Coordinates of C-alpha atoms and ligand atoms in Angstrom, one line a residue:
Chain D
M1 CA 15.1 -29.1 -12.6
E2 CA 10.5 -29.5 -14.2
T3 CA 10.5 -27.2 -17.1
V4 CA 6.7 -26.6 -18.0
L5 CA 4.8 -24.8 -20.4
M6 CA 2.8 -21.6 -18.8
K7 CA 1.6 -18.4 -19.1
G8 CA 3.1 -16.2 -17.4
N9 CA 0.6 -14.5 -15.5
E10 CA 0.5 -18.1 -13.2
A11 CA 4.5 -18.3 -13.8
L12 CA 4.4 -15.0 -11.5
A13 CA 1.6 -16.6 -8.9
E14 CA 3.7 -19.9 -9.0
A15 CA 7.4 -18.0 -8.1
A16 CA 6.0 -15.6 -5.5
I17 CA 4.8 -19.5 -3.4
R18 CA 7.9 -21.5 -3.4
A19 CA 9.5 -17.4 -2.6
G20 CA 7.7 -17.8 0.4
L21 CA 4.1 -15.3 -0.2
K22 CA 2.3 -15.4 1.9
V23 CA -0.9 -13.0 1.6
Y24 CA -1.2 -12.0 -1.4
F25 CA -4.2 -9.5 -1.6
G26 CA -5.7 -7.9 -5.3
Y27 CA -8.8 -7.2 -6.6
P28 CA -9.5 -8.5 -10.2
I29 CA -8.6 -6.6 -13.2
T30 CA -7.7 -7.7 -17.3
P31 CA -4.9 -8.3 -17.7
Q32 CA -3.3 -9.8 -15.1
N33 CA -6.7 -12.2 -13.6
E34 CA -5.3 -14.7 -13.6
V35 CA -2.0 -14.6 -11.1
G36 CA -5.1 -13.8 -8.4
E37 CA -7.0 -16.9 -9.7
Y38 CA -3.8 -19.2 -9.7
L39 CA -3.1 -17.8 -5.8
A40 CA -6.9 -18.2 -5.2
K41 CA -6.7 -21.6 -6.3
H42 CA -2.3 -22.5 -4.7
L43 CA -1.9 -20.2 -2.4
P44 CA -3.8 -21.4 0.7
P45 CA -2.9 -25.2 -0.3
A46 CA 1.6 -23.8 0.7
G47 CA -0.2 -22.1 3.6
G48 CA -1.2 -18.8 3.0
T49 CA -4.0 -17.2 2.2
F50 CA -5.1 -15.4 -0.9
L51 CA -7.5 -12.7 -0.2
Q52 CA -10.5 -10.5 -3.0
A53 CA -9.7 -6.8 -1.8
E54 CA -13.6 -4.4 -1.7
S55 CA -11.2 -2.1 -4.2
E56 CA -7.3 -1.5 -4.6
V57 CA -6.6 0.9 -2.9
A58 CA -7.9 -2.3 0.1
A59 CA -4.9 -4.3 -1.6
I60 CA -2.1 -1.7 -1.1
N61 CA -3.4 -0.6 2.7
M62 CA -3.6 -4.6 3.5
V63 CA -0.3 -4.9 2.0
Y64 CA 0.7 -2.1 4.2
G65 CA 0.0 -3.9 6.8
A66 CA 0.8 -7.5 6.0
A67 CA 4.3 -6.2 5.5
G68 CA 4.8 -4.2 8.7
A69 CA 3.8 -7.5 9.6
G70 CA 6.6 -8.8 8.9
V71 CA 5.5 -11.4 6.4
R72 CA 6.2 -11.5 2.3
T73 CA 3.0 -9.8 0.4
M74 CA 1.9 -9.3 -3.2
T75 CA -0.7 -7.5 -4.9
S76 CA -1.0 -7.0 -8.2
S77 CA -3.0 -5.1 -10.6
S78 CA -3.6 -2.9 -14.0
G79 CA -3.3 1.2 -15.1
P80 CA -6.6 1.8 -13.3
G81 CA -5.8 -0.4 -10.3
I82 CA -2.5 0.7 -10.1
S83 CA -3.4 4.7 -10.0
L84 CA -5.1 3.7 -7.3
M85 CA -2.2 2.5 -4.8
Q86 CA -0.2 4.8 -5.2
E87 CA -1.1 6.7 -1.9
G88 CA -0.5 3.7 -0.4
I89 CA 2.9 2.6 -2.4
S90 CA 4.3 5.8 -1.4
Y91 CA 3.0 4.7 2.2
L92 CA 5.1 1.8 2.3
A93 CA 8.2 3.3 0.6
A94 CA 7.5 6.2 3.7
A95 CA 7.2 3.4 6.2
E96 CA 9.9 1.4 4.8
L97 CA 8.2 -2.0 4.3
P98 CA 8.6 -4.7 2.2
A99 CA 6.2 -5.4 -0.6
V100 CA 6.3 -7.3 -4.0
I101 CA 3.8 -5.2 -6.7
V102 CA 2.6 -6.4 -10.2
N103 CA 1.9 -4.0 -13.0
M104 CA 1.1 -5.6 -15.9
M105 CA 0.7 -2.9 -18.7
R106 CA -2.3 -2.3 -20.4
G107 CA -3.4 0.9 -22.4
G108 CA -4.0 3.7 -21.2
P109 CA -5.0 6.8 -20.1
G110 CA -8.6 6.5 -17.9
L111 CA -9.8 3.3 -18.4
G112 CA -7.7 2.7 -21.9
G113 CA -8.3 -0.4 -23.1
I114 CA -7.3 -4.5 -22.2
Q115 CA -4.4 -4.5 -25.2
P116 CA -0.8 -4.7 -23.3
S117 CA 1.5 -1.5 -23.1
Q118 CA 4.3 -0.2 -21.5
S119 CA 2.5 3.4 -20.3
D120 CA 2.9 4.0 -16.4
Y121 CA 7.1 3.6 -17.3
F122 CA 6.9 7.4 -16.0
Q123 CA 4.5 6.0 -12.8
A124 CA 6.8 3.1 -11.8
T125 CA 9.6 4.6 -12.6
K126 CA 9.5 8.2 -11.3
G127 CA 7.0 9.0 -9.0
G128 CA 3.3 8.4 -9.8
G129 CA 2.7 8.5 -5.2
H130 CA 3.2 11.8 -3.3
G131 CA 6.5 13.0 -1.6
D132 CA 10.5 12.6 -2.6
Y133 CA 11.2 8.4 -2.5
R134 CA 12.0 4.9 -5.4
L135 CA 10.9 2.0 -6.2
I136 CA 13.5 -0.4 -7.1
V137 CA 11.7 -1.4 -10.3
L138 CA 11.7 -4.4 -12.9
A139 CA 11.1 -5.4 -16.5
P140 CA 10.4 -8.9 -17.5
S141 CA 11.4 -9.7 -20.7
S142 CA 9.5 -13.9 -21.0
V143 CA 8.1 -16.3 -19.0
Q144 CA 11.3 -16.7 -17.8
E145 CA 12.7 -14.0 -16.2
L146 CA 8.9 -13.0 -15.3
Y147 CA 9.0 -16.2 -12.9
D148 CA 12.6 -15.0 -11.9
L149 CA 12.7 -12.1 -10.9
T150 CA 9.1 -12.3 -9.9
M151 CA 11.6 -13.9 -6.6
L152 CA 14.5 -11.7 -7.1
A153 CA 11.2 -9.3 -6.6
F154 CA 10.9 -9.9 -2.7
D155 CA 14.3 -10.3 -2.3
L156 CA 14.7 -6.5 -2.4
A157 CA 12.3 -5.2 -1.2
D158 CA 13.5 -7.4 2.5
H159 CA 16.9 -6.6 2.1
Y160 CA 17.1 -2.5 1.3
R161 CA 12.5 -2.1 3.2
N162 CA 11.7 -0.6 0.5
P163 CA 8.9 -2.1 -2.3
V164 CA 9.1 -3.2 -5.3
M165 CA 7.7 -3.0 -8.7
V166 CA 6.9 -6.3 -11.4
L167 CA 6.6 -4.2 -14.7
G168 CA 5.6 -7.2 -16.8
D169 CA 2.9 -5.9 -19.8
G170 CA -0.8 -7.7 -20.8
L171 CA 1.7 -9.4 -23.4
L172 CA 4.1 -11.1 -20.9
G173 CA 0.9 -11.9 -18.7
Q174 CA -0.6 -13.6 -21.1
M175 CA 1.7 -15.6 -23.2
M176 CA 3.0 -18.6 -22.8
E177 CA 6.2 -20.0 -22.9
S178 CA 8.2 -23.0 -21.5
V179 CA 9.1 -21.9 -17.0
T180 CA 12.0 -23.9 -15.4
L181 CA 10.6 -24.1 -12.2
K182 CA 13.6 -23.3 -11.2
P183 CA 14.1 -23.9 -6.9
Y184 CA 13.9 -20.6 -4.6
I185 CA 17.4 -19.7 -3.8
P186 CA 17.4 -15.9 -1.9
A187 CA 19.5 -13.3 -3.2
F188 CA 20.5 -11.9 0.0
P189 CA 21.1 -13.4 3.5
L190 CA 17.0 -13.9 5.4
E191 CA 17.3 -11.7 7.7
E192 CA 14.4 -11.9 10.7
K193 CA 12.2 -9.1 11.2
T194 CA 13.1 -7.2 14.2
W195 CA 11.5 -4.1 13.2
A196 CA 8.0 -5.6 12.4
T197 CA 4.3 -5.5 14.3
R198 CA 3.8 -9.0 15.8
G199 CA 3.5 -7.3 19.4
R200 CA 5.2 -5.9 22.2
K201 CA 6.2 -9.9 23.5
N202 CA 10.1 -9.5 25.4
R203 CA 10.9 -5.9 24.1
E204 CA 10.0 -2.1 23.1
P205 CA 6.6 -1.8 21.6
N206 CA 7.8 -1.0 17.3
I207 CA 6.4 1.6 15.2
I208 CA 5.1 1.5 11.9
N209 CA 5.1 5.0 11.1
S210 CA 5.4 7.8 8.1
L211 CA 4.0 11.0 10.5
Y212 CA 7.3 13.4 10.6
L213 CA 5.7 16.9 11.6
D214 CA 8.7 18.5 12.9
P215 CA 10.9 19.5 9.9
E216 CA 14.5 17.9 10.6
R217 CA 13.1 15.1 11.3
L218 CA 11.5 14.5 7.8
F219 CA 13.8 15.9 6.1
S220 CA 16.5 13.4 8.5
H221 CA 14.4 11.4 6.6
N222 CA 14.4 11.7 3.8
Q223 CA 17.8 11.4 4.1
K224 CA 18.3 8.4 5.2
L225 CA 16.0 7.4 2.6
F226 CA 18.3 8.7 -0.5
K227 CA 20.9 6.9 1.5
K228 CA 19.1 3.4 0.7
Y229 CA 18.2 4.7 -2.9
Q230 CA 21.8 5.2 -3.7
E231 CA 23.2 2.5 -2.5
I232 CA 19.9 0.7 -5.2
A233 CA 21.3 2.8 -7.9
E234 CA 24.8 1.4 -7.1
K235 CA 24.8 -2.6 -6.4
E236 CA 21.6 -3.1 -8.2
V237 CA 20.8 -2.1 -11.4
R238 CA 20.9 -5.1 -13.8
V239 CA 20.7 -5.2 -18.1
E240 CA 21.0 -7.3 -21.0
V241 CA 23.2 -6.7 -23.4
I242 CA 23.3 -7.8 -26.8
N243 CA 26.1 -7.6 -29.6
E244 CA 28.4 -6.0 -27.5
E245 CA 30.2 -4.8 -30.3
A246 CA 27.9 -3.0 -32.6
E247 CA 27.6 0.3 -34.9
F248 CA 23.7 1.1 -33.6
F249 CA 22.1 0.1 -30.2
F250 CA 18.1 0.4 -29.6
V251 CA 17.3 0.0 -25.9
A252 CA 14.0 -1.0 -25.1
Y253 CA 12.7 -3.4 -22.3
G254 CA 10.0 -5.8 -21.9
S255 CA 8.1 -7.1 -25.1
S256 CA 9.5 -3.7 -26.9
A257 CA 13.3 -5.7 -26.4
R258 CA 12.0 -8.9 -28.1
I259 CA 9.9 -7.0 -31.0
S260 CA 13.9 -5.5 -31.4
L261 CA 15.5 -9.0 -31.0
K262 CA 13.5 -9.3 -34.1
V263 CA 14.6 -5.8 -35.9
I264 CA 18.3 -6.1 -34.9
E265 CA 18.2 -10.2 -37.0
L266 CA 16.5 -8.4 -40.6
L267 CA 18.8 -5.1 -40.0
K268 CA 22.3 -8.7 -40.3
E269 CA 21.2 -9.6 -43.2
K270 CA 21.0 -6.3 -44.2
G271 CA 24.8 -6.1 -43.4
I272 CA 24.4 -3.9 -40.4
N273 CA 25.5 -4.4 -37.1
A274 CA 23.0 -3.8 -34.5
G275 CA 22.7 -4.8 -30.5
L276 CA 20.2 -3.9 -28.1
I277 CA 20.8 -2.2 -24.0
R278 CA 17.7 -3.7 -22.3
P279 CA 17.5 -2.5 -19.0
I280 CA 15.4 -5.8 -16.3
T281 CA 16.0 -2.7 -13.4
L282 CA 14.3 -0.2 -15.2
W283 CA 14.3 2.2 -12.0
P284 CA 17.4 1.8 -10.4
F285 CA 18.1 2.8 -14.7
P286 CA 21.5 1.6 -16.4
Y287 CA 22.6 5.2 -17.5
T288 CA 26.1 4.2 -17.2
V289 CA 26.0 1.2 -19.3
I290 CA 24.5 3.3 -22.2
A291 CA 26.6 6.3 -21.8
E292 CA 29.1 3.8 -22.5
K293 CA 27.8 2.7 -26.2
V294 CA 28.2 6.3 -27.1
N295 CA 31.8 6.4 -28.9
Q296 CA 31.1 3.5 -30.4
S297 CA 27.0 3.5 -31.5
K298 CA 26.0 5.7 -34.5
G299 CA 23.3 6.6 -32.8
F300 CA 20.5 4.9 -29.9
M301 CA 17.2 3.6 -31.4
V302 CA 13.9 3.8 -28.3
V303 CA 11.3 1.3 -28.6
E304 CA 8.2 1.4 -26.2
M305 CA 4.1 0.4 -26.5
S306 CA 3.8 4.4 -25.2
M307 CA 3.7 7.5 -26.6
G308 CA 7.5 7.3 -25.7
Q309 CA 9.0 7.8 -22.1
M310 CA 12.0 6.3 -20.8
V311 CA 13.7 7.2 -24.4
E312 CA 13.4 10.4 -22.1
D313 CA 15.8 8.6 -19.4
V314 CA 18.4 6.9 -22.5
E315 CA 18.3 10.7 -22.7
R316 CA 19.9 11.4 -20.2
A317 CA 22.4 8.5 -20.7
V318 CA 23.8 9.4 -23.8
K319 CA 23.2 13.6 -23.1
G320 CA 23.2 14.8 -26.6
Q321 CA 27.0 13.2 -27.7
K322 CA 24.1 11.4 -30.0
P323 CA 20.9 10.9 -31.8
V324 CA 18.9 10.0 -29.4
Y325 CA 15.4 8.4 -31.8
F326 CA 12.0 6.5 -31.3
Y327 CA 10.0 4.3 -31.9
G328 CA 6.6 4.0 -30.0
T329 CA 3.6 2.6 -30.4
A330 CA 0.2 2.9 -28.1
G331 CA -3.7 1.4 -27.5
G332 CA -2.5 -2.5 -27.2
I333 CA -1.2 -1.4 -30.8
V334 CA 2.9 -4.0 -31.2
P335 CA 5.2 -2.4 -33.4
S336 CA 5.8 -3.5 -36.5
P337 CA 9.4 -5.4 -36.9
Q338 CA 8.6 -5.3 -40.3
K339 CA 8.0 -0.7 -39.6
I340 CA 11.1 -0.7 -37.7
F341 CA 13.3 -2.2 -39.2
Q342 CA 12.3 0.7 -42.3
R343 CA 12.2 3.0 -40.5
T344 CA 15.7 1.8 -38.7
L345 CA 17.0 1.9 -41.9
E346 CA 15.8 5.2 -43.6
I347 CA 18.2 6.9 -41.5
L348 CA 20.8 5.1 -41.7
E349 CA 21.6 5.0 -44.6
G350 CA 19.9 8.3 -45.7
G351 CA 22.3 9.6 -42.8
Q352 CA 19.0 11.9 -41.6
E353 CA 18.5 13.3 -37.7
Chain Q
M1 CA -7.6 5.7 44.8
A2 CA -3.9 5.7 43.8
E3 CA -4.7 2.2 42.0
I4 CA -7.7 3.8 39.7
L5 CA -5.2 6.9 38.5
A6 CA -2.7 5.0 37.6
R7 CA -1.2 4.7 34.3
P8 CA -2.9 1.6 32.0
E9 CA 0.8 -0.6 31.3
S10 CA -0.3 -0.2 27.6
L11 CA -0.2 3.4 27.8
T12 CA 3.8 4.9 28.0
K13 CA 4.3 8.1 29.6
V14 CA 4.3 10.1 26.5
P15 CA 1.2 13.0 27.7
F16 CA -1.4 13.1 25.4
H17 CA -1.4 16.2 23.4
Y18 CA -5.3 17.2 23.3
C19 CA -7.5 20.3 24.0
P20 CA -8.1 20.3 27.4
G21 CA -11.8 18.7 28.0
C22 CA -11.1 16.4 24.8
T23 CA -11.7 12.6 25.8
H24 CA -9.5 11.3 23.3
G25 CA -7.5 10.5 26.1
I26 CA -10.6 8.4 28.2
A27 CA -10.5 7.0 25.4
H28 CA -7.5 5.7 25.0
R29 CA -7.3 5.0 28.5
L30 CA -9.8 2.5 28.4
V31 CA -8.9 0.4 26.0
A32 CA -5.2 0.7 28.1
E33 CA -7.1 -0.7 31.1
V34 CA -9.1 -3.5 28.9
I35 CA -6.0 -4.3 27.4
D36 CA -4.4 -5.4 30.7
E37 CA -6.8 -6.2 31.5
L38 CA -7.4 -9.9 29.6
G39 CA -3.2 -10.3 29.3
L40 CA -3.6 -8.8 25.7
A41 CA -0.3 -6.2 26.0
E42 CA 2.1 -8.7 24.0
K43 CA 0.0 -9.7 21.3
T44 CA -1.8 -7.3 20.4
I45 CA -0.9 -4.7 17.6
G46 CA -3.0 -1.4 17.1
V47 CA -3.4 1.1 14.1
A48 CA -3.9 4.6 14.0
S49 CA -6.0 6.4 11.5
V50 CA -5.6 9.9 10.5
G51 CA -7.3 12.7 12.5
C52 CA -6.3 14.2 16.2
S53 CA -5.7 10.6 17.2
V54 CA -2.5 10.2 15.0
L55 CA -0.2 10.3 17.7
A56 CA -1.9 6.6 19.4
Y57 CA 1.2 5.0 18.0
D58 CA 2.7 6.8 20.7
Y59 CA 0.6 6.2 23.4
F60 CA -0.1 2.8 23.4
N61 CA 2.4 1.2 24.7
L62 CA 1.9 -1.2 21.8
D63 CA 2.9 -2.4 18.4
M64 CA 1.2 0.4 16.1
Q65 CA 0.9 1.1 12.8
Q66 CA 0.0 3.9 11.4
A67 CA -2.4 4.0 7.9
A68 CA -4.0 6.3 5.8
H69 CA -6.6 8.2 6.9
G70 CA -9.8 6.2 6.3
R71 CA -7.8 2.8 5.6
A72 CA -6.7 1.9 9.0
P73 CA -9.2 -1.7 9.0
A74 CA -7.5 -2.4 5.6
V75 CA -4.2 -2.5 7.3
A76 CA -5.7 -3.8 10.2
T77 CA -6.8 -6.7 7.5
G78 CA -3.3 -6.8 6.8
I79 CA -2.3 -7.8 10.1
K80 CA -4.7 -10.2 11.1
R81 CA -4.4 -12.9 8.0
A82 CA -0.6 -12.4 9.0
L83 CA -1.5 -13.3 12.3
P84 CA -3.8 -14.5 13.2
D85 CA -3.9 -15.6 16.6
R86 CA -3.3 -11.6 17.4
I87 CA -5.6 -9.3 18.8
V88 CA -6.4 -6.4 15.8
F89 CA -7.7 -2.5 16.6
T90 CA -8.1 -0.3 15.2
Y91 CA -9.0 3.9 16.1
Q92 CA -10.3 5.7 13.9
G93 CA -12.4 9.6 13.6
D94 CA -15.6 9.3 12.3
G95 CA -14.2 11.7 8.3
D96 CA -11.7 9.1 8.8
L97 CA -14.4 6.0 9.1
A98 CA -17.2 6.7 7.5
S99 CA -16.3 9.8 5.1
I100 CA -13.0 9.0 3.3
G101 CA -12.9 5.2 4.8
M102 CA -16.5 4.1 4.6
G103 CA -16.0 1.3 2.1
E104 CA -13.0 -0.4 4.3
I105 CA -15.4 -0.2 7.1
V106 CA -18.4 -2.1 5.6
H107 CA -15.9 -4.5 4.2
A108 CA -14.0 -4.5 7.1
A109 CA -17.7 -5.7 8.8
G110 CA -19.2 -8.1 6.3
R111 CA -15.8 -10.3 6.1
G112 CA -16.6 -10.5 9.4
E113 CA -12.6 -9.4 9.2
N114 CA -11.9 -10.6 13.6
I115 CA -10.7 -7.4 14.6
T116 CA -12.1 -4.4 16.6
V117 CA -12.4 -0.9 15.7
I118 CA -12.7 1.1 18.1
F119 CA -14.8 4.9 16.1
I120 CA -14.2 8.1 17.9
N121 CA -18.3 10.3 17.3
N122 CA -17.3 13.5 17.8
S123 CA -19.1 14.4 15.9
I124 CA -16.4 16.3 13.2
Y125 CA -12.6 16.7 11.9
G126 CA -11.3 17.7 14.5
M127 CA -7.6 18.3 13.3
T128 CA -8.0 20.1 9.8
G129 CA -9.4 22.8 12.5
G130 CA -13.4 22.1 12.2
Q131 CA -15.4 20.9 8.6
M132 CA -18.5 19.5 8.4
A133 CA -18.0 15.1 9.3
P134 CA -20.9 12.0 7.9
T135 CA -21.4 12.5 11.9
T136 CA -22.5 16.3 12.0
L137 CA -25.1 16.8 13.6
M138 CA -28.1 18.4 11.5
G139 CA -28.3 22.6 12.4
Q140 CA -24.2 22.4 14.0
K141 CA -22.1 24.4 12.8
T142 CA -19.0 23.8 11.6
T143 CA -16.8 25.4 9.1
T144 CA -17.8 24.5 5.3
T145 CA -21.7 24.5 7.8
P146 CA -21.0 28.2 9.0
E147 CA -25.6 28.6 8.7
G148 CA -25.6 25.5 11.0
R149 CA -26.0 22.1 8.8
T150 CA -29.1 21.7 6.3
K151 CA -30.5 18.8 3.8
D152 CA -28.5 19.9 1.2
N153 CA -25.6 19.0 2.8
G154 CA -26.6 15.4 3.7
F155 CA -28.1 13.7 6.3
P156 CA -25.5 12.4 9.2
L157 CA -24.4 8.6 9.0
K158 CA -25.8 6.7 11.6
V159 CA -22.7 3.7 11.1
S160 CA -23.3 1.2 13.8
E161 CA -27.3 0.6 13.0
M162 CA -25.8 0.5 9.3
L163 CA -23.2 -1.8 10.2
A164 CA -25.4 -4.0 12.5
T165 CA -27.3 -5.1 9.6
L166 CA -24.3 -7.0 8.2
D167 CA -23.8 -10.7 9.0
G168 CA -20.0 -10.3 9.1
V169 CA -20.8 -8.0 12.9
A170 CA -20.8 -9.7 15.8
Y171 CA -20.7 -7.2 18.3
I172 CA -21.3 -3.1 18.2
A173 CA -22.0 -1.3 21.0
R174 CA -22.6 2.7 20.6
V175 CA -21.4 4.4 24.1
A176 CA -21.0 8.5 25.4
L177 CA -18.2 9.6 27.9
S178 CA -20.7 12.5 29.1
D179 CA -20.3 11.2 33.0
P180 CA -18.4 8.4 35.2
G181 CA -21.4 6.5 35.4
Q182 CA -20.9 6.2 30.3
V183 CA -17.8 5.9 31.1
I184 CA -17.9 2.8 33.5
K185 CA -20.4 1.9 30.9
A186 CA -18.0 2.7 27.3
K187 CA -15.3 0.4 29.0
K188 CA -17.7 -2.7 29.3
A189 CA -18.6 -2.9 26.0
I190 CA -15.0 -2.5 24.8
K191 CA -13.3 -5.5 27.2
T192 CA -16.2 -6.9 24.7
A193 CA -15.6 -6.2 21.6
F194 CA -11.8 -7.1 23.2
T195 CA -13.4 -10.1 23.7
V196 CA -15.7 -11.0 21.2
Q197 CA -12.6 -11.3 19.4
E198 CA -10.7 -12.8 21.7
K199 CA -13.1 -15.7 21.3
G200 CA -12.8 -15.1 17.5
L201 CA -16.4 -13.8 17.5
G202 CA -16.1 -12.0 14.2
F203 CA -16.0 -8.0 13.8
S204 CA -16.7 -6.4 16.4
M205 CA -16.7 -1.9 17.5
V206 CA -17.7 0.3 20.0
E207 CA -19.0 4.0 18.7
I208 CA -18.2 6.1 20.9
L209 CA -19.8 9.3 21.7
S210 CA -16.3 12.2 22.2
T211 CA -15.9 15.3 22.6
C212 CA -14.9 18.0 20.4
P213 CA -14.9 21.3 23.1
T214 CA -12.0 23.2 20.6
N215 CA -14.0 23.1 17.1
W216 CA -17.7 23.2 19.0
G217 CA -16.5 26.5 20.1
L218 CA -17.4 24.9 24.1
S219 CA -15.9 25.0 26.8
P220 CA -15.1 20.9 28.0
V221 CA -18.9 21.4 30.7
N222 CA -20.4 22.2 28.5
A223 CA -19.0 19.8 25.6
L224 CA -19.9 16.8 27.5
K225 CA -23.8 18.6 28.1
Y226 CA -23.7 18.2 24.7
V227 CA -22.7 14.2 24.3
K228 CA -25.8 13.8 27.4
E229 CA -28.7 16.2 26.0
T230 CA -27.9 16.4 22.2
M231 CA -25.4 14.1 20.7
T232 CA -27.5 10.9 22.1
R233 CA -30.8 12.6 21.8
Y234 CA -29.8 11.7 17.2
Y235 CA -26.8 9.0 18.3
P236 CA -28.8 6.4 21.1
P237 CA -26.1 5.1 23.1
G238 CA -27.2 1.1 23.2
E239 CA -25.3 -2.7 21.8
F240 CA -26.9 -3.0 18.2
K241 CA -26.0 -6.6 18.2
K242 CA -24.1 -8.7 19.8
P243 CA -23.0 -12.8 19.9
E244 CA -26.2 -14.6 20.5
G245 CA -26.8 -17.5 23.2
E246 CA -23.7 -18.4 25.6
W247 CA -20.1 -17.3 24.4
Ligands
TPP401 C1 -5.9 11.5 2.0 C2 -5.8 12.9 2.8 N1 -6.6 13.5 2.7 C3 -7.1 14.5 3.7 C4 -6.8 14.1 5.1 C5 -6.9 15.6 5.7 N2 -7.0 15.2 7.2 C6 -6.4 14.6 8.3 S1 -7.4 14.6 9.2 C7 -8.7 14.6 8.5 C8 -9.4 14.3 8.8 C9 -9.9 13.7 10.8 O1 -11.1 14.2 11.1 P1 -11.8 12.7 11.7 O2 -11.2 11.6 11.3 O3 -13.2 13.1 12.6 O4 -11.0 13.2 13.6 P2 -10.9 14.2 15.0 O5 -9.6 14.7 14.1 O6 -12.2 14.4 14.9 O7 -10.7 12.6 15.4 C10 -8.3 15.1 7.2 C11 -9.5 15.0 6.4 C12 -5.4 13.2 4.9 N3 -4.5 13.4 6.0 N4 -5.3 12.5 4.3
SF4_402 S1 -9.4 19.0 18.1 FE1 -11.0 18.6 19.0 S2 -11.2 16.1 18.5 FE2 -8.5 17.3 18.4 S3 -8.1 17.7 20.2 FE3 -8.3 19.6 20.4 S4 -11.0 18.6 21.4 FE4 -10.1 16.7 21.1
MG403 MG1 -13.5 14.1 14.5

């Protein structure tokens, strides 16, 4: 197995090609331009098609068409572009179309900035678009994981017929790290997409649709979707716990998880046994795993590159039984391990709320 | 006679829900007949848009996708790029294509996307109850231009003429469903458009001047007269672009 030094954005693009990406549609935006550029160069020789769309609105609807035609398809963007895609994402979820959407988060709101951020957590995990629907949201925290989770994203999308978001941040996308180019092994048996619209040869027509004018039928469609979401919530929670026996836990994903690991080392030097709960799936969220640590943990420190979004889910898991603290930075400022360390020490030694 | 009235293979048995005198149904039928005659049914994917024709996926006996408002050309692009050897068409109203979806149609045409667009221009938003469309004629009364469209509302867009200037476009025609003679011409244009796609020559579109008696406040007969005498004056029928030479 080949191990190479690669930029995060390129590693994910390479993983997509190896996972059988057939058509990619995207519109340029920093900090994820390398995804499209890599695919423009390497996807056609692999037998696929790269198309630069006229907007993110067009890109996500092209993804809809291609997904409905039964091929593996993907788009990538960042904040402002992902906002433009929300109507299309809602349609994908409603029509049960498998597709992969990458968001390399940058600082917002508005045009915001181009530096890394984690401020699209709410948008990714709580809807974003209109209607009752769920996205499967994967949160890599290394270049290797960007590679691995991108492959998994295609499999989850196909298996559950649901859009999957890979939620990275500008730091991961731009970072160079060594990555092992593992061969693609499907996480689920690849099934023939008998529902796809590819021409009605030797069968009745297939229809890709999200319109149900009859309230009863729309209600039962919603119920069907929610049954699927329940199954995903039961089976697909992914989380990494570091230092199971810890007396205090950090909860962080993506780049913030890497920073939290440094804080844990600093605390160790002070004789404090801290651990990390790192959600790998942000939806479904690992509520149970966090709840299981409530008894042993003096509290939880949530670290995010945002003004505090995932912290609400951690509070839901902890249910007020222990204090939940938050440390966040926004605007592209990466939290400093030293500062988080100081803050945590104050909390633990001062015994303050 | 029985032959002529037989339901085309490419239409389902589901009865149309269109208002009396609405020509959406005729347009569906013409598209279905052309697909039958060219033998394309098993390799065709249609894209329904948002408008009165949203349920087109129930009427065409074909694989169909339903697209978000205005985005049918992008959805069709996705299908065509995924399956280049299939025939892909969109069926869009004027609000869908010329207002919210103007970006998608221009770029699909500009790319020379090898798809066929059936563009139903009834100069109004039918489905939402008769508001002004980008194609509403000057002076025409709608629920959002109660005194008639004035220059404060801007001027109606001539989409076929605009798109015909683009290099990616292979075929563009405008037809009017106003009388049997025009219906025959319309079918010919639709057949040409699908043939252009089959031959891989690029983007093709047929703009169909169509009635909306309900929101125009006209009887079915007067609505046809309105298409013939008033609409065609601003929107002249004809072929605006054709592939050159032998094809
Ligand atoms: C994003 C969005 N905006 C608005 C609507 C509401 N809407 C439904 S149909 C329609 C107008 C359709 O008019 P047209 O395309 O001319 O089709 P017609 O009904 O006249 O055939 C509008 C505005 C919608 N469904 N989606
Ligand atoms: S509202 Fe107008 S366009 Fe819609 S079905 Fe009725 S006549 Fe046709
Ligand atoms: Mg209309």
